XYZ file of C-alpha atoms in Angstrom:
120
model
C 0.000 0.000 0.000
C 1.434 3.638 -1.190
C 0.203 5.560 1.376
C 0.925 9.094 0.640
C 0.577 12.680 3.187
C -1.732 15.063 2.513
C -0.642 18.765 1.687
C -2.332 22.018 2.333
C -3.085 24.269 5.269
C -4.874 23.083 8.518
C -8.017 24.608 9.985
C -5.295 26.682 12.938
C -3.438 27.452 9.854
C -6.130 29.414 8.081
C -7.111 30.661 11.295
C -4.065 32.478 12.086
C -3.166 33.480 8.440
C -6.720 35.192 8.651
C -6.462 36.996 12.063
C -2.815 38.227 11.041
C -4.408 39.746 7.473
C -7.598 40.991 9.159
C -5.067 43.121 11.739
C -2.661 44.254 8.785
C -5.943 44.952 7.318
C -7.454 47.002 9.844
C -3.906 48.955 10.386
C -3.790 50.205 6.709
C -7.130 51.323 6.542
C -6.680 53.143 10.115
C -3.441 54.698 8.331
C -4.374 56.108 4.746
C -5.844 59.428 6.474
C -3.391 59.745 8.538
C -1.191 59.277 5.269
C -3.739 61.546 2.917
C -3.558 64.128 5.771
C 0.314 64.531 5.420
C 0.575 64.782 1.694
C -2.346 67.527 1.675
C -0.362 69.433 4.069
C 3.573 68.909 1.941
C 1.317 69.994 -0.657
C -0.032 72.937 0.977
C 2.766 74.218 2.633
C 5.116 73.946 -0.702
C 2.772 76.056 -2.822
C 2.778 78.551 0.379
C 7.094 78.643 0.060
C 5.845 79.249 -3.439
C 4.061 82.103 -2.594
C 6.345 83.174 0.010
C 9.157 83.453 -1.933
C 7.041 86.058 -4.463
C 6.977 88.508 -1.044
C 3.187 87.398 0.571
C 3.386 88.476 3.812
C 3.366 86.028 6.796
C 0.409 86.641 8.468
C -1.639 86.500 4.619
C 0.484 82.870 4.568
C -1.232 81.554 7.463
C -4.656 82.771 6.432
C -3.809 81.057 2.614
C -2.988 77.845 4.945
C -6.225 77.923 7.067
C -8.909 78.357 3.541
C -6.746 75.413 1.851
C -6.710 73.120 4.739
C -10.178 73.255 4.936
C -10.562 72.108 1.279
C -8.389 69.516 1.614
C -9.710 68.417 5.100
C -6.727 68.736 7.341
C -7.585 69.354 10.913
C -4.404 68.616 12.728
C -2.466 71.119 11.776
C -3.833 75.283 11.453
C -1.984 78.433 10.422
C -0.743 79.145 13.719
C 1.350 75.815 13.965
C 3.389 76.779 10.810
C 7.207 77.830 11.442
C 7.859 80.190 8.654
C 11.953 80.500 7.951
C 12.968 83.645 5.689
C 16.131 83.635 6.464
C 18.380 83.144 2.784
C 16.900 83.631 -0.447
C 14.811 80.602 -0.138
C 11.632 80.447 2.575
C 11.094 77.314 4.200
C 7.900 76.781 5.955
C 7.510 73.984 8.285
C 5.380 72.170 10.914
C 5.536 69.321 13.567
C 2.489 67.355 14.616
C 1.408 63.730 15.947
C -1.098 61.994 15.255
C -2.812 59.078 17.273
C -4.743 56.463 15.267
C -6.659 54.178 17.853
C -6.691 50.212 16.401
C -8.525 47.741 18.513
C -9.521 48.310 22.153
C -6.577 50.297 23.583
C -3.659 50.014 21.288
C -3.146 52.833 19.382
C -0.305 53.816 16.401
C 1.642 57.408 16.816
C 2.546 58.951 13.846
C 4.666 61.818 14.207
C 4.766 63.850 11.383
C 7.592 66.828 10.200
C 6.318 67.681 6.656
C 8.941 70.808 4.987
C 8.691 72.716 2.013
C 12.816 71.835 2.110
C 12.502 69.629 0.170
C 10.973 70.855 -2.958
């Protein structure tokens, strides 16, 4: 009698291969608005160093920040938060923030965030 094994996953196989995709899962959905959030606001704040470097004064910068933030649905980071550099020929506009992303009962993720117009 040829007697051969069987292959494949077993039943705790399947069950642990699920709970560890369900949990990546749940962490990338929890993180693309954190994600979406930080690219609106490098995008902001480069066309503001855009602007800045035309002569728009500082306080009209942080106004310009505070209308486009709310069309692109940031709400961690206002006008007020932005560090404005004019020292050089260039201006470099900056801003520091964290943000906390709750996941499952009480485990959170931390992003913290330095977008610059630096690097444009």
């Amino acid at each position: 009698m040829n007697i051969k094994s069987q292959r494949g996953l077993s039943l705790l196989g399947v069950l642990v291969f699920g709970a560890l995709a369900a949990f990546l899962l749940i962490v990338g959905f929890r993180t693309v608005p954190v994600v979406n959030e930080y690219m609106a606001v490098k995008r902001i704040i480069g066309v503001l160093a855009d602007e800045a470097d035309k002569g728009t004064a500082v306080l009209e910068l942080r106004r310009s920040f505070d209308r486009r933030k709310q069309i692109d649905d940031v709400s961690s980071v206002s006008g007020a938060d932005l560090v404005i550099d004019r020292t050089g020929t260039r201006t470099v506009i900056d801003v520091q923030y964290t943000r906390t992303v709750p996941l499952v009962a009480n485990v959170s993720l931390l992003f913290d965030l330095h977008p610059s117009s630096d690097s444009r």
